CSV table of C-alpha atoms in Angstrom, one decimal:
chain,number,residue,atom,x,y,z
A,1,UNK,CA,73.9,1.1,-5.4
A,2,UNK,CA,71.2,0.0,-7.5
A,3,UNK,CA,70.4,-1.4,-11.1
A,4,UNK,CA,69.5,0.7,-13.9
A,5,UNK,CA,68.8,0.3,-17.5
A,6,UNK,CA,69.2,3.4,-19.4
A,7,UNK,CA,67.1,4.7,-22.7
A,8,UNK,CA,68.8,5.4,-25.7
A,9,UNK,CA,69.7,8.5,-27.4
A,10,UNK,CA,69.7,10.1,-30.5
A,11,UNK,CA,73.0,11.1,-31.6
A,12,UNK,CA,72.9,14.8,-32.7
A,13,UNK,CA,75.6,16.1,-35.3
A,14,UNK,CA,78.9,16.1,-33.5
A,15,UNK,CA,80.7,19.7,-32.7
A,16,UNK,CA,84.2,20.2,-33.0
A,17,UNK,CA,85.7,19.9,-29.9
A,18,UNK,CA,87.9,23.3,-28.4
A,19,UNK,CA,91.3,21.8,-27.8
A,20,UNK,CA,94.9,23.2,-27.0
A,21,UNK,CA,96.6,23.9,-23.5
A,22,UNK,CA,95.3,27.0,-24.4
A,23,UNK,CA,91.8,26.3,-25.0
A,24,UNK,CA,89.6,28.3,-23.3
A,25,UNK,CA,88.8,27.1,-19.9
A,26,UNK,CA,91.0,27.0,-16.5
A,27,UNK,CA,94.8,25.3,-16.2
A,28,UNK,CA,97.4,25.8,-14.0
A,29,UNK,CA,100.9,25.8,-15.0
A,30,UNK,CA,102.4,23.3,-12.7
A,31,UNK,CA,103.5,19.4,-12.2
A,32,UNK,CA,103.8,19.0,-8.3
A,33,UNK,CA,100.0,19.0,-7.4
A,34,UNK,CA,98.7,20.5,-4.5
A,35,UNK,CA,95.8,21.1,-2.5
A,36,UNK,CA,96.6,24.7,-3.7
A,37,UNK,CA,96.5,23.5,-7.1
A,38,UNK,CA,93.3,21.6,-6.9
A,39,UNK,CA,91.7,25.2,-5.6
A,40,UNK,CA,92.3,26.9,-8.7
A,41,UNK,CA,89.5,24.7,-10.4
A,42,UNK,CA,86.2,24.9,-10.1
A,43,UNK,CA,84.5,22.0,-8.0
A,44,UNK,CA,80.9,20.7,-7.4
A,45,UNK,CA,79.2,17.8,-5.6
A,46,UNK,CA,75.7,16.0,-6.1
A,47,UNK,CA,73.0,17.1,-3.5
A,48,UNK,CA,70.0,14.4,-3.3
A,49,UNK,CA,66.7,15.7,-1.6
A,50,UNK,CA,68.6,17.9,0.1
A,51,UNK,CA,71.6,15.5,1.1
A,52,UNK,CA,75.3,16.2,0.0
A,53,UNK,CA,76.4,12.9,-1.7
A,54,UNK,CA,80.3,11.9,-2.3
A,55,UNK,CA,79.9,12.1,-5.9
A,56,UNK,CA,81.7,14.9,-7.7
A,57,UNK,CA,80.5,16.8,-10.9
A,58,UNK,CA,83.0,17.5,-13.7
A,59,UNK,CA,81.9,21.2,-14.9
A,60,UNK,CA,81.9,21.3,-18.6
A,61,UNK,CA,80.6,25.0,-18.3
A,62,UNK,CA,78.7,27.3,-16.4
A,63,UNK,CA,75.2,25.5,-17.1
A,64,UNK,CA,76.3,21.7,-17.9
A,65,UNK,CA,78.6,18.7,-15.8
A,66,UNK,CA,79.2,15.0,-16.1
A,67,UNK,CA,78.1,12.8,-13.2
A,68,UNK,CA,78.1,9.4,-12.4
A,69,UNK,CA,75.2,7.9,-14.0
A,70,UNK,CA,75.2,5.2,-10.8
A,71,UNK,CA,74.8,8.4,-8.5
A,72,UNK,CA,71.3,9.0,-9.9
A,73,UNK,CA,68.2,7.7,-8.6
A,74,UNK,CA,65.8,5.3,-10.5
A,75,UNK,CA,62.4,3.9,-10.2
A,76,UNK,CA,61.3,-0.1,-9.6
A,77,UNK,CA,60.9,0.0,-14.1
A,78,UNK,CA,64.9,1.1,-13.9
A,79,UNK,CA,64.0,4.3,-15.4
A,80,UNK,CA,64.8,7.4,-14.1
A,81,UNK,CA,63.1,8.7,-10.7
A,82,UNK,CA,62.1,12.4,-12.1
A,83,UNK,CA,61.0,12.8,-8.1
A,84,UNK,CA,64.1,13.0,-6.6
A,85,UNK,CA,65.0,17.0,-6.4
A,86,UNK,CA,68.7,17.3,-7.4
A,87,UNK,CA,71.3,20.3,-7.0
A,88,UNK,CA,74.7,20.9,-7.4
A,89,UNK,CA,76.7,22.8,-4.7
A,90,UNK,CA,79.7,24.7,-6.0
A,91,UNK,CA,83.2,25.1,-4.3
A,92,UNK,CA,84.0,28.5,-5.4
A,93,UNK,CA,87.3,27.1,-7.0
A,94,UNK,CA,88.9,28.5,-9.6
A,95,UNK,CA,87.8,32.1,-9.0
A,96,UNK,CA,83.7,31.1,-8.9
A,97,UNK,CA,81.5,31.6,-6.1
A,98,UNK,CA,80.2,29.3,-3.4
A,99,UNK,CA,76.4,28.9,-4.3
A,100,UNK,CA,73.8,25.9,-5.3
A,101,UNK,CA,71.5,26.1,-8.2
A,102,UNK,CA,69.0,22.5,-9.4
A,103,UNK,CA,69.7,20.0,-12.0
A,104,UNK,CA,66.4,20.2,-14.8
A,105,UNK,CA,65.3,15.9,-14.5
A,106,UNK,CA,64.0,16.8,-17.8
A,107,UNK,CA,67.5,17.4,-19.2
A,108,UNK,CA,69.6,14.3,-17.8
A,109,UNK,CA,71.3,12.7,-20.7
A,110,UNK,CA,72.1,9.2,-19.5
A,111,UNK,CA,74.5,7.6,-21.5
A,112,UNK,CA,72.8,5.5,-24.5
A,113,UNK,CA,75.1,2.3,-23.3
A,114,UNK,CA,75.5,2.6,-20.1
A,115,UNK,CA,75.5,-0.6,-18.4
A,116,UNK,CA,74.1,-0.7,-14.6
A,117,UNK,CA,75.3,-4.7,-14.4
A,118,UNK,CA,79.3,-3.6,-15.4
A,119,UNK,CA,79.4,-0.1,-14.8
A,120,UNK,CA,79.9,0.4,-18.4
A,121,UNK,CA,79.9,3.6,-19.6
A,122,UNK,CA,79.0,5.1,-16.4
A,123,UNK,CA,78.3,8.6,-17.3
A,124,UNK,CA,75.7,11.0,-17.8
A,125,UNK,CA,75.5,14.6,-18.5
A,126,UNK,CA,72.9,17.2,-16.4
A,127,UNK,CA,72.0,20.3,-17.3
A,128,UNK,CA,71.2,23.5,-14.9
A,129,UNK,CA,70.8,27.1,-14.7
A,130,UNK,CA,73.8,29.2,-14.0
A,131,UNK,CA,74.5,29.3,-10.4
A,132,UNK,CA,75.1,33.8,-11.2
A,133,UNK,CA,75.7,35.6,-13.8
A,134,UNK,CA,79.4,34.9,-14.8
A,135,UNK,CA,80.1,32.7,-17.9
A,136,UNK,CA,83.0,30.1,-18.2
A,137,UNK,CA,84.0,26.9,-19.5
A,138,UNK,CA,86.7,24.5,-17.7
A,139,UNK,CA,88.6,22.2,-19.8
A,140,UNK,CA,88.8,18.2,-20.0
A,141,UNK,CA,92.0,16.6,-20.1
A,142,UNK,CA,91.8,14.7,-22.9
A,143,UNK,CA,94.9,12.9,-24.1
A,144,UNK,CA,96.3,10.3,-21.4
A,145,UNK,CA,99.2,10.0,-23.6
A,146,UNK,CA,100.3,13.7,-22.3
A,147,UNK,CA,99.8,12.9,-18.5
A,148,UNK,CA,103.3,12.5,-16.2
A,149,UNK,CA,100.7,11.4,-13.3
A,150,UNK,CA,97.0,10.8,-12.3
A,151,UNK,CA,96.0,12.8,-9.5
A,152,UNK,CA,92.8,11.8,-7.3
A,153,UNK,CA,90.5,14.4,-5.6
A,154,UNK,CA,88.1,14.3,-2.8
A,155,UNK,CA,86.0,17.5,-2.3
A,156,UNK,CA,83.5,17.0,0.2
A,157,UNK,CA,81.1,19.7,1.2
A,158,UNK,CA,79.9,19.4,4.7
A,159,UNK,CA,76.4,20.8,5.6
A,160,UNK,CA,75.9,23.5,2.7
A,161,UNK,CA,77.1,25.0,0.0
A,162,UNK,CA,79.5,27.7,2.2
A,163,UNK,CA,80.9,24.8,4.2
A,164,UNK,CA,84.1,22.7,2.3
A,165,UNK,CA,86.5,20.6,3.9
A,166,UNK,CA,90.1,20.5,2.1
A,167,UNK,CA,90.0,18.8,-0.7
A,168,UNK,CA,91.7,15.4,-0.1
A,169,UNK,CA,94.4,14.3,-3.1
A,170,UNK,CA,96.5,11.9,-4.2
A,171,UNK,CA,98.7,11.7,-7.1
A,172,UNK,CA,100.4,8.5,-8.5
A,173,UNK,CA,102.1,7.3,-12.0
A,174,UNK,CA,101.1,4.1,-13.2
A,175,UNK,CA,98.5,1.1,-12.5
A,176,UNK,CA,98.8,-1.9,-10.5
A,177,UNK,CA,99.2,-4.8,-11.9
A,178,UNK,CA,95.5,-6.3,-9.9
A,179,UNK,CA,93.8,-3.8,-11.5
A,180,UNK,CA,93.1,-6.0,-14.7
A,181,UNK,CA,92.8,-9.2,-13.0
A,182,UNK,CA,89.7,-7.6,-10.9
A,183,UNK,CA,87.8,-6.0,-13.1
A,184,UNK,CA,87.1,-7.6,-16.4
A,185,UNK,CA,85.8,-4.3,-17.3
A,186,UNK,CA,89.3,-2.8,-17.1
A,187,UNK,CA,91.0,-5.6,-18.6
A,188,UNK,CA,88.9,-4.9,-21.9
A,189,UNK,CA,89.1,-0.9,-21.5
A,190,UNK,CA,91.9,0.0,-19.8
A,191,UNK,CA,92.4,2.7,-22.6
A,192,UNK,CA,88.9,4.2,-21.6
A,193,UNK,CA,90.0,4.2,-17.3
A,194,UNK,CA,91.4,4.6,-14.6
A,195,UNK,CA,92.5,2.4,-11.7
A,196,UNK,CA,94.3,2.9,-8.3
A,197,UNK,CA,94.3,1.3,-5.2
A,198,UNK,CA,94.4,4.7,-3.6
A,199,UNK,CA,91.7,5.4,-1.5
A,200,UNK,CA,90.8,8.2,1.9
A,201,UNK,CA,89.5,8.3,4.9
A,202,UNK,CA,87.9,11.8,4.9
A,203,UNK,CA,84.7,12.7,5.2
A,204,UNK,CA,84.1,8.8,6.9
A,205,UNK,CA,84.4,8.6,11.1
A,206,UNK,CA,83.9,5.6,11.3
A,207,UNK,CA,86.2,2.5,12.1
A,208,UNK,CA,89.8,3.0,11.2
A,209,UNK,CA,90.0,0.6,8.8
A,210,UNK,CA,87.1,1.7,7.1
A,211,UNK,CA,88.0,4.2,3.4
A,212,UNK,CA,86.2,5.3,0.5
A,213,UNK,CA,87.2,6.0,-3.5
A,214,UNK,CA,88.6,9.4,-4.5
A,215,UNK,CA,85.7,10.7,-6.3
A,216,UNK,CA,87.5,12.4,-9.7
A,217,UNK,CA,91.0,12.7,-11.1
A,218,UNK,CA,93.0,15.2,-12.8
A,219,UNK,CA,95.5,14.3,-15.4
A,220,UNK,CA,99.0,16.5,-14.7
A,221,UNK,CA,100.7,17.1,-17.7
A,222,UNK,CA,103.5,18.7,-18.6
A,223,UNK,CA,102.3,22.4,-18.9
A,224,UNK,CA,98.7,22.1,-17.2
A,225,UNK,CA,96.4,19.7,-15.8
A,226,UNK,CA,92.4,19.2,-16.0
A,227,UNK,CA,90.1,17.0,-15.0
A,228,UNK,CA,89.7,13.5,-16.7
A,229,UNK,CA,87.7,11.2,-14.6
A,230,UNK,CA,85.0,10.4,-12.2
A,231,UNK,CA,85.0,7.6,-9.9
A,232,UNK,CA,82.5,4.7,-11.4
A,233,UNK,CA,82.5,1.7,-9.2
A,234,UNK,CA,84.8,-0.1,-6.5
A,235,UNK,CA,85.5,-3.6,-6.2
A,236,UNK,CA,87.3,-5.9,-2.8
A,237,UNK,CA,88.0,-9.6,-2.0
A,238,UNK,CA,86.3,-8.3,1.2
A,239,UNK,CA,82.7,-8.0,2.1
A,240,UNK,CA,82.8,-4.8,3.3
A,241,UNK,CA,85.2,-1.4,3.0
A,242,UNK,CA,85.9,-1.2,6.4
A,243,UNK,CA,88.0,-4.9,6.5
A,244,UNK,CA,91.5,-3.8,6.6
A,245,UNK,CA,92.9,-6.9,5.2
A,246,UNK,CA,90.8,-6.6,1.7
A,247,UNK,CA,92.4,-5.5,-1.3
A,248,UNK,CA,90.0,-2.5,-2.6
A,249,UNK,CA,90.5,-1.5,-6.4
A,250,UNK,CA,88.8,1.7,-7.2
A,251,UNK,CA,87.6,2.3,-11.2
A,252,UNK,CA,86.8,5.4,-13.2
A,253,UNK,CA,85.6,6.4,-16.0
A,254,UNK,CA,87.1,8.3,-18.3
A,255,UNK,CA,85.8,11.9,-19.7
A,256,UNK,CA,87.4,12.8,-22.9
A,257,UNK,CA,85.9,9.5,-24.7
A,258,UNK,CA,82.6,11.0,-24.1
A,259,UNK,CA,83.2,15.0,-24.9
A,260,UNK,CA,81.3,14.0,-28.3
A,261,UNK,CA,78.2,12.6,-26.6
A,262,UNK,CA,78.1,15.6,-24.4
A,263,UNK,CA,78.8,17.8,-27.6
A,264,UNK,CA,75.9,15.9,-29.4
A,265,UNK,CA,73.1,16.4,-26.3
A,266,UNK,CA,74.3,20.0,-25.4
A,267,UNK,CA,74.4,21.4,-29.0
A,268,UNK,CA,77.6,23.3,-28.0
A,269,UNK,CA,81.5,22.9,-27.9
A,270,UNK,CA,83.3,21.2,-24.8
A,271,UNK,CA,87.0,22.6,-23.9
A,272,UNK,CA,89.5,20.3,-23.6
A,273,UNK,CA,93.1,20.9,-22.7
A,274,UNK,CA,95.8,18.8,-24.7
A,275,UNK,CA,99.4,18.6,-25.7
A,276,UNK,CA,99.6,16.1,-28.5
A,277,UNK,CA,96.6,17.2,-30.8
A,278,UNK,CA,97.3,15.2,-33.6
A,279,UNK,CA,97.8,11.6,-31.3
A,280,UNK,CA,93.9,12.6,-29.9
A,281,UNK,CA,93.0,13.2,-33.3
A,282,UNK,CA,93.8,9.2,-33.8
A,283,UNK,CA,92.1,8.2,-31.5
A,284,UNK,CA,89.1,8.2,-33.9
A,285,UNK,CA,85.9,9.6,-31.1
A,286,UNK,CA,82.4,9.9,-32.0
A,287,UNK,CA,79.5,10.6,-30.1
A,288,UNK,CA,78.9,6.7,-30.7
A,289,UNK,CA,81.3,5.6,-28.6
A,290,UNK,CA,81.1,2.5,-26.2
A,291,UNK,CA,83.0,0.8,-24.4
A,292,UNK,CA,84.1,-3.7,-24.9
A,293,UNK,CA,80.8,-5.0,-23.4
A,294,UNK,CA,81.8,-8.1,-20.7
A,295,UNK,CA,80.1,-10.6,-18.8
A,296,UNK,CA,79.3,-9.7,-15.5
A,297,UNK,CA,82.0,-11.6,-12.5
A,298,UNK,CA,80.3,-13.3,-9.9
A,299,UNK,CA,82.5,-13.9,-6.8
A,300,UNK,CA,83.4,-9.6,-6.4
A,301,UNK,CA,82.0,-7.2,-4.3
A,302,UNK,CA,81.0,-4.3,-6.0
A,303,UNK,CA,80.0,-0.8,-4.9
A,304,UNK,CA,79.0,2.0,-6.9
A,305,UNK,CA,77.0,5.6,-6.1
A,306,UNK,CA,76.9,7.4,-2.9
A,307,UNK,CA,79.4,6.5,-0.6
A,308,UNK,CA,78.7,8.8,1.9
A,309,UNK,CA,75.2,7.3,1.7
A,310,UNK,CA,76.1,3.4,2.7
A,311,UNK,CA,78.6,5.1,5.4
A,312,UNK,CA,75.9,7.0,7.3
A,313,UNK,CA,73.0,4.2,6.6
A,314,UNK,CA,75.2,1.8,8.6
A,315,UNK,CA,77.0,3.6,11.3
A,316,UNK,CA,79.6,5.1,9.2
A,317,UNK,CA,80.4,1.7,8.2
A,318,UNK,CA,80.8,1.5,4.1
A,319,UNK,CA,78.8,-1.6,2.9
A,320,UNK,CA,78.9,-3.2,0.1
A,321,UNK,CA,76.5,-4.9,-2.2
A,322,UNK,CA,76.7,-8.6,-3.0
A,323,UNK,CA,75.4,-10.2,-6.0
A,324,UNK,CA,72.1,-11.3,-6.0
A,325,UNK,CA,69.7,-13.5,-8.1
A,326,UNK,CA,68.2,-12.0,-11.2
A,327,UNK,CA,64.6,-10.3,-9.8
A,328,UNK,CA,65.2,-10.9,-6.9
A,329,UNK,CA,64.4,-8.4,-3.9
A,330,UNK,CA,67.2,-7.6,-1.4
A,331,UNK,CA,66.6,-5.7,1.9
A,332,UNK,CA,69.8,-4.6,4.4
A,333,UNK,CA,69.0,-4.6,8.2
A,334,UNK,CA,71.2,-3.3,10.7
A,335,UNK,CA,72.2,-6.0,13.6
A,336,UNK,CA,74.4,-4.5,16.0
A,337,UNK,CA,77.2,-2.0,14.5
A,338,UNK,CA,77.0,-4.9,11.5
A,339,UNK,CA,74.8,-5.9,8.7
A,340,UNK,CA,73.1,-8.6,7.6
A,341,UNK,CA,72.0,-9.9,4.1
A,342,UNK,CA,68.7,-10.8,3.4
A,343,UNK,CA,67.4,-12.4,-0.2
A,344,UNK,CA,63.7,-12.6,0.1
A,345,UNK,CA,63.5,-15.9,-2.4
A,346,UNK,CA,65.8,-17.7,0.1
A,347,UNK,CA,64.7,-19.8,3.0
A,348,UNK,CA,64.2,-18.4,6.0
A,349,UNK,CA,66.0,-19.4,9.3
A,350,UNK,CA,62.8,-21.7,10.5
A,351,UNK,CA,63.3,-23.4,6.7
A,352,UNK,CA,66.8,-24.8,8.4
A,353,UNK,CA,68.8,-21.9,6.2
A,354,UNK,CA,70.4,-18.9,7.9
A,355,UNK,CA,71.0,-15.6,6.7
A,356,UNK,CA,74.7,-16.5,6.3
A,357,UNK,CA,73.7,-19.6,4.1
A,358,UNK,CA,71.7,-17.4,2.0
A,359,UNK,CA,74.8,-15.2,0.9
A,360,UNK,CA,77.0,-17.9,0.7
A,361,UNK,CA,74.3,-19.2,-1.7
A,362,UNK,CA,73.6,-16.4,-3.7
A,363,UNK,CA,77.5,-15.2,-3.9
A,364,UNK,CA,78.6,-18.3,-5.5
A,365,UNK,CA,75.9,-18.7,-7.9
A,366,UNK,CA,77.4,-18.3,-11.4
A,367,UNK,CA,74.1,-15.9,-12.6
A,368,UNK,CA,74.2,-13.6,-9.5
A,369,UNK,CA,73.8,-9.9,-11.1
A,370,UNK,CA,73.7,-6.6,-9.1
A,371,UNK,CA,69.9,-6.9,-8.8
A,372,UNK,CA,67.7,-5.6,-6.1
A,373,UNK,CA,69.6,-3.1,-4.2
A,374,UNK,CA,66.7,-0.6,-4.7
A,375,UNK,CA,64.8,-1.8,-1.6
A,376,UNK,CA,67.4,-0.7,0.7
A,377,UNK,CA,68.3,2.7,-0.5
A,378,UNK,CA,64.4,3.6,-0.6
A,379,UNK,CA,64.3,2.6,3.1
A,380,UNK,CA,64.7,5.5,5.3
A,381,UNK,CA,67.7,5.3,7.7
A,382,UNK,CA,65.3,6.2,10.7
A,383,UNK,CA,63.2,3.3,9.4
A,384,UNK,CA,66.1,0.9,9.6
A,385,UNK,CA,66.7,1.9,13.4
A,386,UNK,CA,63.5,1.7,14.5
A,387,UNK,CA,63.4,-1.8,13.0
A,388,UNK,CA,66.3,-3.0,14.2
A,389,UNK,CA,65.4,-1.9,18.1
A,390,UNK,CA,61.9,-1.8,17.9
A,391,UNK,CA,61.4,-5.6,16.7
A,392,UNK,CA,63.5,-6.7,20.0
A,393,UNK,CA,62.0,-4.3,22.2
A,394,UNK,CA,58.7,-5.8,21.4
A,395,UNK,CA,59.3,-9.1,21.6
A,396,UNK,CA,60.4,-8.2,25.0
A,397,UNK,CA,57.1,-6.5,25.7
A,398,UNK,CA,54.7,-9.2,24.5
A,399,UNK,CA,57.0,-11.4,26.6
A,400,UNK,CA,56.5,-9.5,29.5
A,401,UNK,CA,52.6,-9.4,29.0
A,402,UNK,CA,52.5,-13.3,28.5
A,403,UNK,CA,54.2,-13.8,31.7
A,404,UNK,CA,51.8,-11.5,33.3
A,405,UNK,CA,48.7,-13.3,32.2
A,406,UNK,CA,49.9,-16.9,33.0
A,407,UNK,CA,51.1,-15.8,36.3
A,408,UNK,CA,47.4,-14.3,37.0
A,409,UNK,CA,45.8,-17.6,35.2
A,410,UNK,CA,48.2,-19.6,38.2
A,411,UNK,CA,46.8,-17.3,40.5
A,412,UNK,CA,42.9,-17.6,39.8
A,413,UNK,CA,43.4,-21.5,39.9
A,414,UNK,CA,44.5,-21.5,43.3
């Protein structure tokens, strides 16, 4: 989870957007969703230098997707790391093929708004060559107003493209009540999210108590169902995701309010599948869209990105990442099967502070921001171990040597 500022974008002439429940693009004719459901759309996930991520792609077509713009990598400047090789691995859902192809850096449209202190507007749109030779288009659910129920998805490919576990899923009407009181992002867009205490323990073995988000939802309506959201950012009254007594509220973003933007950076037409045309036609979108700015809460845990990422950096344990100081630099190190917070601008234990302190500190200052997180994600995981047993086992060793030479000193004296 790190910080990024994004670049803005010019706002080509907006497309008219392909709607109907008829609108070319996949749909299935049912309420009840299933897993079988769920397979009769086509699925892909975000592969980083070669590592499957937890964050899902919403196909627009055969050679374009939304992704969470917090799943991206980005240099110290907050720009974006062209360096880091991206693919997309495909499901074979919805009568495609299993297969990979790479995400062009030089065609990732960040979001002109997006916010990497809120979570704003946490979208972005990648381009990339077809992964064969078929053409398609699958439809985004556009219109909450026609959805009976949300239903989340978790599709999680294991070591390749050809290996899938079941897609996890869970469907539910409503919102709870905490989601607005949590998030004062959600409180002043509730029309532009989703929110649901829902969350899964595939894909994680760690502790039992440990779960991660759903990474998209589908909205069910009364004659289909299509995507409409990707899974933006997390937040819990605990420190971690593995503390079973914390309430965990998961956020995401919704699609349709920016099918213009993707229109206007594509050049081409995204399907959509509604019911009520003329209710999304009041709605007013634009390719300008943004979502009510807000201040930035203080005293929440956020997470955002690749889940899978934290889980396996810290023993399969999902950790979160506390505020920190504006510029500062904030480093993770494993102690134990736990973790440990370290803000390099606070005083180390011989100053008479501890590492605890130093969160305490930093978590109830009133202009923490999600600074600094980059340090940690850079670090390899391999890097982290060998700190973590290597310091001790030195410290040990140079023990063992100064014992030696005193005992030989003691020895030539007498």
């Amino acid at each position: 989870m790190v910080r990024f500022k994004r670049y803005a974008l010019g706002l080509a002439s907006v497309l008219p957007l392909v709607c109907g429940a008829a609108a070319t693009g996949e749909h299935i004719s049912k309420r009840a969703t299933t897993v079988a459901d769920i397979g009769g759309f086509r699925g892909a996930v975000l592969v980083k230098n070669g590592k499957v991520t937890s964050c899902e792609l919403a196909l627009i077509d055969e050679k374009a997707a939304y992704v969470a713009a917090s799943c991206l990598n980005y240099n110290d400047d907050l720009s974006l790391d062209k360096d880091t090789v991206y693919e997309i691995y495909f499901d074979g859902g919805g009568g495609g093929q299993r297969g990979h192809t790479m995400i062009k850096n030089d065609l990732i449209h960040l979001h002109t708004h997006y916010n990497a202190d809120t979570f704003a507007n946490n979208i972005a749109v990648v381009e990339f060559d077809p992964p064969d030779a078929s053409t398609w288009t699958n439809n985004i659910a556009a219109y909450p107003g026609d959805w009976n129920s949300s239903t989340y998805v978790l599709r999680a490919a294991q070591n390749n493209e050809n290996t899938w576990a079941t897609p996890d899923i869970f469907s539910q009407s409503g919102t709870d009540s905490g989601c607005a009181v949590n998030s004062a992002l959600y409180k002043s867009n509730a029309n532009y999210m989703l929110c649901t205490k829902a969350s899964t323990r595939a894909s994680i073995a760690g502790p039992t108590t440990c779960t991660m988000p759903y990474s998209s939802a589908y909205g069910v309506g009364k004659s289909s169902m299509a995507v409409s959201a990707l899974f933006s950012y997390s937040i819990s009254s605990a420190d971690t995701m593995c503390d079973g007594s914390g309430n965990q509220y998961n956020y995401y973003t919704l699609l349709s309010f920016y099918d213009s933007f993707a229109q206007s950076v594509l050049g081409r037409s995204v399907s959509e599948y509604v019911e009520n045309s003329s209710a999304l036609a009041a709605l007013g979108r634009s390719a300008s869209f943004q979502m009510n700015s807000v201040s930035l809460a203080s005293d929440v845990h956020v997470f955002s990105g690749d889940m899978l990422d934290l889980s396996n950096l810290f023993e399969n344990i999902v950790v979160v990442n506390p505020a920190t100081k504006p510029g500062v630099t904030s480093t993770f190190t494993v102690v134990g099967t736990s973790t440990q917070f370290v803000s390099n601008d606070q005083a180390s234990a011989s100053d008479g502070a501890s590492a605890t302190e130093s969160v305490d500190d930093v978590e109830n200052d009133d202009s923490a921001t999600l600074e600094g997180n980059k340090a940690y994600q850079s670090m390899p995981k391999t890097t982290i171990i060998g700190l973590a047993v290597g310091i001790p086992a030195g410290a040990i060793i140079i023990a063992v040597v100064v014992f030696l030479i005193v005992s030989n000193l003691r020895k030539r004296k007498q």
